[in-house]
PDB file of C-alpha atoms in Angstrom:
ATOM      1  CA  UNK A   1      15.368  23.155 -39.599  1.00 80.00           C
ATOM      2  CA  UNK A   2      12.515  23.446 -42.080  1.00 83.00           C
ATOM      3  CA  UNK A   3      11.155  20.114 -40.885  1.00 85.00           C
ATOM      4  CA  UNK A   4      11.180  21.318 -37.261  1.00 89.00           C
ATOM      5  CA  UNK A   5       9.493  24.564 -38.316  1.00 91.00           C
ATOM      6  CA  UNK A   6       6.805  22.534 -40.110  1.00 91.00           C
ATOM      7  CA  UNK A   7       6.250  20.406 -36.981  1.00 93.00           C
ATOM      8  CA  UNK A   8       6.102  23.504 -34.753  1.00 94.00           C
ATOM      9  CA  UNK A   9       3.440  25.195 -36.890  1.00 95.00           C
ATOM     10  CA  UNK A  10       1.435  21.960 -37.120  1.00 95.00           C
ATOM     11  CA  UNK A  11       1.546  21.680 -33.332  1.00 96.00           C
ATOM     12  CA  UNK A  12       0.642  25.341 -32.740  1.00 95.00           C
ATOM     13  CA  UNK A  13      -2.242  25.237 -35.195  1.00 96.00           C
ATOM     14  CA  UNK A  14      -3.343  21.750 -34.056  1.00 96.00           C
ATOM     15  CA  UNK A  15      -3.452  20.383 -37.607  1.00 96.00           C
ATOM     16  CA  UNK A  16      -1.526  18.051 -39.890  1.00 94.00           C
ATOM     17  CA  UNK A  17      -1.639  20.503 -42.818  1.00 94.00           C
ATOM     18  CA  UNK A  18       1.788  21.526 -44.173  1.00 93.00           C
ATOM     19  CA  UNK A  19       3.210  24.416 -42.071  1.00 94.00           C
ATOM     20  CA  UNK A  20       0.018  24.397 -40.027  1.00 94.00           C
ATOM     21  CA  UNK A  21      -1.828  25.879 -42.993  1.00 94.00           C
ATOM     22  CA  UNK A  22       0.208  29.083 -42.758  1.00 94.00           C
ATOM     23  CA  UNK A  23       1.783  30.798 -45.753  1.00 92.00           C
ATOM     24  CA  UNK A  24       5.558  30.434 -45.567  1.00 90.00           C
ATOM     25  CA  UNK A  25       7.775  32.241 -48.052  1.00 88.00           C
ATOM     26  CA  UNK A  26      11.216  30.816 -48.802  1.00 83.00           C
ATOM     27  CA  UNK A  27      13.456  32.989 -50.916  1.00 78.00           C
ATOM     28  CA  UNK A  28      16.807  32.818 -52.550  1.00 73.00           C
ATOM     29  CA  UNK A  29      18.803  30.970 -55.142  1.00 70.00           C
ATOM     30  CA  UNK A  30      18.963  27.457 -53.755  1.00 68.00           C
ATOM     31  CA  UNK A  31      22.078  26.757 -55.805  1.00 65.00           C
ATOM     32  CA  UNK A  32      23.832  29.322 -53.627  1.00 67.00           C
ATOM     33  CA  UNK A  33      22.455  28.177 -50.272  1.00 69.00           C
ATOM     34  CA  UNK A  34      23.497  24.567 -49.959  1.00 70.00           C
ATOM     35  CA  UNK A  35      23.325  22.997 -46.507  1.00 77.00           C
ATOM     36  CA  UNK A  36      26.421  22.312 -44.434  1.00 78.00           C
ATOM     37  CA  UNK A  37      27.436  18.648 -44.443  1.00 82.00           C
ATOM     38  CA  UNK A  38      30.567  17.900 -42.438  1.00 84.00           C
ATOM     39  CA  UNK A  39      33.210  16.187 -44.564  1.00 85.00           C
ATOM     40  CA  UNK A  40      30.639  15.932 -47.328  1.00 82.00           C
ATOM     41  CA  UNK A  41      31.134  15.612 -51.036  1.00 84.00           C
ATOM     42  CA  UNK A  42      29.237  17.531 -53.700  1.00 78.00           C
ATOM     43  CA  UNK A  43      26.571  14.798 -53.877  1.00 83.00           C
ATOM     44  CA  UNK A  44      26.027  14.985 -50.101  1.00 86.00           C
ATOM     45  CA  UNK A  45      25.317  18.719 -50.225  1.00 80.00           C
ATOM     46  CA  UNK A  46      22.920  18.288 -53.121  1.00 79.00           C
ATOM     47  CA  UNK A  47      21.067  15.378 -51.487  1.00 83.00           C
ATOM     48  CA  UNK A  48      20.546  17.423 -48.304  1.00 83.00           C
ATOM     49  CA  UNK A  49      19.303  20.500 -50.145  1.00 81.00           C
ATOM     50  CA  UNK A  50      15.748  21.805 -50.079  1.00 80.00           C
ATOM     51  CA  UNK A  51      15.215  20.438 -53.587  1.00 79.00           C
ATOM     52  CA  UNK A  52      15.393  16.900 -52.169  1.00 82.00           C
ATOM     53  CA  UNK A  53      13.312  17.617 -49.064  1.00 82.00           C
ATOM     54  CA  UNK A  54      10.156  15.473 -48.905  1.00 82.00           C
ATOM     55  CA  UNK A  55       7.810  18.468 -49.186  1.00 84.00           C
ATOM     56  CA  UNK A  56       9.504  20.143 -52.180  1.00 84.00           C
ATOM     57  CA  UNK A  57       6.811  18.973 -54.590  1.00 86.00           C
ATOM     58  CA  UNK A  58       4.025  20.183 -52.281  1.00 86.00           C
ATOM     59  CA  UNK A  59       5.319  23.767 -52.389  1.00 86.00           C
ATOM     60  CA  UNK A  60       4.114  26.383 -54.840  1.00 87.00           C
ATOM     61  CA  UNK A  61       7.137  27.837 -56.633  1.00 82.00           C
ATOM     62  CA  UNK A  62       7.125  31.411 -57.845  1.00 82.00           C
ATOM     63  CA  UNK A  63       9.951  32.887 -59.874  1.00 78.00           C
ATOM     64  CA  UNK A  64      11.061  36.466 -60.129  1.00 74.00           C
ATOM     65  CA  UNK A  65      10.236  37.841 -63.534  1.00 72.00           C
ATOM     66  CA  UNK A  66      12.838  40.593 -63.464  1.00 74.00           C
ATOM     67  CA  UNK A  67      16.411  40.376 -62.226  1.00 70.00           C
ATOM     68  CA  UNK A  68      17.306  43.839 -60.934  1.00 71.00           C
ATOM     69  CA  UNK A  69      21.053  43.075 -60.833  1.00 68.00           C
ATOM     70  CA  UNK A  70      20.912  41.969 -64.483  1.00 71.00           C
ATOM     71  CA  UNK A  71      19.754  45.450 -65.450  1.00 76.00           C
ATOM     72  CA  UNK A  72      22.932  47.079 -64.174  1.00 77.00           C
ATOM     73  CA  UNK A  73      25.453  44.308 -64.919  1.00 77.00           C
ATOM     74  CA  UNK A  74      24.123  41.812 -67.522  1.00 81.00           C
ATOM     75  CA  UNK A  75      27.511  40.201 -68.372  1.00 82.00           C
ATOM     76  CA  UNK A  76      28.178  39.346 -64.709  1.00 80.00           C
ATOM     77  CA  UNK A  77      24.676  37.911 -64.294  1.00 81.00           C
ATOM     78  CA  UNK A  78      25.095  35.800 -67.432  1.00 84.00           C
ATOM     79  CA  UNK A  79      28.408  34.539 -66.018  1.00 84.00           C
ATOM     80  CA  UNK A  80      26.763  33.559 -62.699  1.00 80.00           C
ATOM     81  CA  UNK A  81      23.899  31.825 -64.515  1.00 82.00           C
ATOM     82  CA  UNK A  82      26.352  29.823 -66.646  1.00 86.00           C
ATOM     83  CA  UNK A  83      28.139  28.719 -63.459  1.00 82.00           C
ATOM     84  CA  UNK A  84      24.841  27.867 -61.716  1.00 78.00           C
ATOM     85  CA  UNK A  85      23.591  25.923 -64.734  1.00 82.00           C
ATOM     86  CA  UNK A  86      26.889  24.044 -65.117  1.00 82.00           C
ATOM     87  CA  UNK A  87      27.531  25.652 -68.508  1.00 87.00           C
ATOM     88  CA  UNK A  88      30.616  27.763 -67.730  1.00 87.00           C
ATOM     89  CA  UNK A  89      33.735  26.347 -69.328  1.00 85.00           C
ATOM     90  CA  UNK A  90      35.980  24.531 -66.864  1.00 84.00           C
ATOM     91  CA  UNK A  91      39.650  23.564 -67.013  1.00 83.00           C
ATOM     92  CA  UNK A  92      40.940  20.017 -67.315  1.00 84.00           C
ATOM     93  CA  UNK A  93      40.975  19.854 -63.495  1.00 86.00           C
ATOM     94  CA  UNK A  94      37.270  20.852 -63.432  1.00 82.00           C
ATOM     95  CA  UNK A  95      37.993  24.374 -62.118  1.00 85.00           C
ATOM     96  CA  UNK A  96      36.151  27.473 -63.318  1.00 85.00           C
ATOM     97  CA  UNK A  97      38.304  30.466 -64.178  1.00 81.00           C
ATOM     98  CA  UNK A  98      37.301  33.739 -62.569  1.00 80.00           C
ATOM     99  CA  UNK A  99      37.408  36.874 -64.646  1.00 78.00           C
ATOM    100  CA  UNK A 100      40.552  38.870 -63.870  1.00 80.00           C
ATOM    101  CA  UNK A 101      38.313  41.804 -62.941  1.00 77.00           C
ATOM    102  CA  UNK A 102      36.934  39.717 -60.043  1.00 78.00           C
ATOM    103  CA  UNK A 103      40.324  38.805 -58.575  1.00 83.00           C
ATOM    104  CA  UNK A 104      42.330  40.944 -56.142  1.00 85.00           C
ATOM    105  CA  UNK A 105      45.950  39.734 -56.238  1.00 85.00           C
ATOM    106  CA  UNK A 106      47.386  38.898 -52.818  1.00 88.00           C
ATOM    107  CA  UNK A 107      50.360  40.916 -51.608  1.00 91.00           C
ATOM    108  CA  UNK A 108      49.961  41.300 -47.868  1.00 91.00           C
ATOM    109  CA  UNK A 109      46.716  40.790 -45.986  1.00 88.00           C
ATOM    110  CA  UNK A 110      46.301  44.494 -45.204  1.00 87.00           C
ATOM    111  CA  UNK A 111      47.248  45.698 -48.711  1.00 91.00           C
ATOM    112  CA  UNK A 112      44.963  43.171 -50.357  1.00 90.00           C
ATOM    113  CA  UNK A 113      42.039  44.057 -48.082  1.00 89.00           C
ATOM    114  CA  UNK A 114      42.591  47.772 -48.715  1.00 88.00           C
ATOM    115  CA  UNK A 115      42.545  47.101 -52.467  1.00 90.00           C
ATOM    116  CA  UNK A 116      39.379  45.000 -52.065  1.00 88.00           C
ATOM    117  CA  UNK A 117      37.697  47.812 -50.113  1.00 88.00           C
ATOM    118  CA  UNK A 118      38.721  50.410 -52.703  1.00 87.00           C
ATOM    119  CA  UNK A 119      37.431  48.317 -55.604  1.00 86.00           C
ATOM    120  CA  UNK A 120      34.195  47.343 -53.838  1.00 85.00           C
ATOM    121  CA  UNK A 121      33.441  50.701 -52.209  1.00 83.00           C
ATOM    122  CA  UNK A 122      35.319  53.326 -54.260  1.00 80.00           C
ATOM    123  CA  UNK A 123      33.761  56.365 -52.531  1.00 74.00           C
ATOM    124  CA  UNK A 124      33.716  55.097 -48.964  1.00 71.00           C
ATOM    125  CA  UNK A 125      35.775  58.022 -47.609  1.00 68.00           C
ATOM    126  CA  UNK A 126      33.234  60.487 -48.972  1.00 65.00           C
ATOM    127  CA  UNK A 127      30.304  58.464 -47.643  1.00 56.00           C
ATOM    128  CA  UNK A 128      27.032  60.353 -47.586  1.00 57.00           C
ATOM    129  CA  UNK A 129      23.385  59.563 -47.060  1.00 54.00           C
ATOM    130  CA  UNK A 130      23.126  58.022 -50.549  1.00 58.00           C
ATOM    131  CA  UNK A 131      23.093  54.323 -49.615  1.00 60.00           C
ATOM    132  CA  UNK A 132      23.458  53.086 -53.218  1.00 59.00           C
ATOM    133  CA  UNK A 133      27.246  52.884 -52.800  1.00 62.00           C
ATOM    134  CA  UNK A 134      26.848  50.341 -49.993  1.00 63.00           C
ATOM    135  CA  UNK A 135      23.576  48.496 -50.564  1.00 65.00           C
ATOM    136  CA  UNK A 136      24.427  47.480 -54.136  1.00 68.00           C
ATOM    137  CA  UNK A 137      27.787  45.919 -53.231  1.00 76.00           C
ATOM    138  CA  UNK A 138      28.903  43.049 -51.049  1.00 78.00           C
ATOM    139  CA  UNK A 139      32.033  41.307 -49.822  1.00 83.00           C
ATOM    140  CA  UNK A 140      31.490  37.605 -49.201  1.00 78.00           C
ATOM    141  CA  UNK A 141      33.642  35.640 -46.807  1.00 81.00           C
ATOM    142  CA  UNK A 142      33.697  32.164 -45.332  1.00 76.00           C
ATOM    143  CA  UNK A 143      33.554  32.784 -41.586  1.00 79.00           C
ATOM    144  CA  UNK A 144      31.658  35.115 -39.255  1.00 78.00           C
ATOM    145  CA  UNK A 145      34.939  36.126 -37.593  1.00 81.00           C
ATOM    146  CA  UNK A 146      36.140  37.485 -40.941  1.00 86.00           C
ATOM    147  CA  UNK A 147      32.839  39.328 -41.394  1.00 86.00           C
ATOM    148  CA  UNK A 148      33.331  41.097 -38.062  1.00 86.00           C
ATOM    149  CA  UNK A 149      36.956  41.992 -38.884  1.00 87.00           C
ATOM    150  CA  UNK A 150      36.052  43.340 -42.314  1.00 89.00           C
ATOM    151  CA  UNK A 151      33.082  45.299 -40.921  1.00 87.00           C
ATOM    152  CA  UNK A 152      35.318  46.866 -38.265  1.00 87.00           C
ATOM    153  CA  UNK A 153      37.954  47.827 -40.874  1.00 87.00           C
ATOM    154  CA  UNK A 154      35.317  49.361 -43.139  1.00 85.00           C
ATOM    155  CA  UNK A 155      33.611  51.245 -40.297  1.00 83.00           C
ATOM    156  CA  UNK A 156      37.002  52.714 -39.330  1.00 83.00           C
ATOM    157  CA  UNK A 157      37.150  54.277 -42.814  1.00 81.00           C
ATOM    158  CA  UNK A 158      33.847  56.154 -42.490  1.00 78.00           C
ATOM    159  CA  UNK A 159      34.388  59.878 -41.989  1.00 77.00           C
ATOM    160  CA  UNK A 160      33.107  61.548 -38.854  1.00 78.00           C
ATOM    161  CA  UNK A 161      32.769  60.523 -35.246  1.00 82.00           C
ATOM    162  CA  UNK A 162      31.932  56.923 -34.411  1.00 79.00           C
ATOM    163  CA  UNK A 163      28.790  56.613 -32.303  1.00 81.00           C
ATOM    164  CA  UNK A 164      27.377  53.462 -30.756  1.00 81.00           C
ATOM    165  CA  UNK A 165      23.631  53.276 -30.236  1.00 80.00           C
ATOM    166  CA  UNK A 166      22.344  50.779 -27.708  1.00 81.00           C
ATOM    167  CA  UNK A 167      19.080  49.021 -28.536  1.00 75.00           C
ATOM    168  CA  UNK A 168      16.661  47.477 -26.095  1.00 69.00           C
ATOM    169  CA  UNK A 169      15.703  43.921 -26.890  1.00 69.00           C
ATOM    170  CA  UNK A 170      12.726  43.661 -24.603  1.00 71.00           C
ATOM    171  CA  UNK A 171       9.421  45.458 -24.477  1.00 68.00           C
ATOM    172  CA  UNK A 172       8.773  47.878 -21.631  1.00 66.00           C
ATOM    173  CA  UNK A 173       5.221  48.255 -20.328  1.00 69.00           C
ATOM    174  CA  UNK A 174       4.009  51.351 -18.500  1.00 65.00           C
TER     175      UNK A 174
END
């Protein structure tokens, strides 16, 4: 996709300069955003990552100097960094053990999800305009269908009347 984007900008700007000479900002932890490779092995994902893309060495890399999450939860951030750097201790079967505090035991699907919601968003029923309780927490899942289900379950727990606002996705000229 990045290659196509590069070609598009070169075509639009009528130049052969990388990204048509435009500033393009790529953000994220590339260890956490590996590409999808059907039936691929670990090596296949790595070889298709941005780090092995032909332009990687032409890009200017900037690093964040302050990790905001590390300020509020340094032990968890250290744990993630050890995993990302391949330094976290693994079992004899090359599996990394999760901290017990990160695991919600499975009973039934509904009970386990309710427990997950309570642990992740402890004050959801008394939701107010303070967005810290939601914007500093996240539930990750593997499929978009699960995201929609979980969002619907969480929205059902918000107090008050549910309102749907319709947005217009085209400009209107008068």
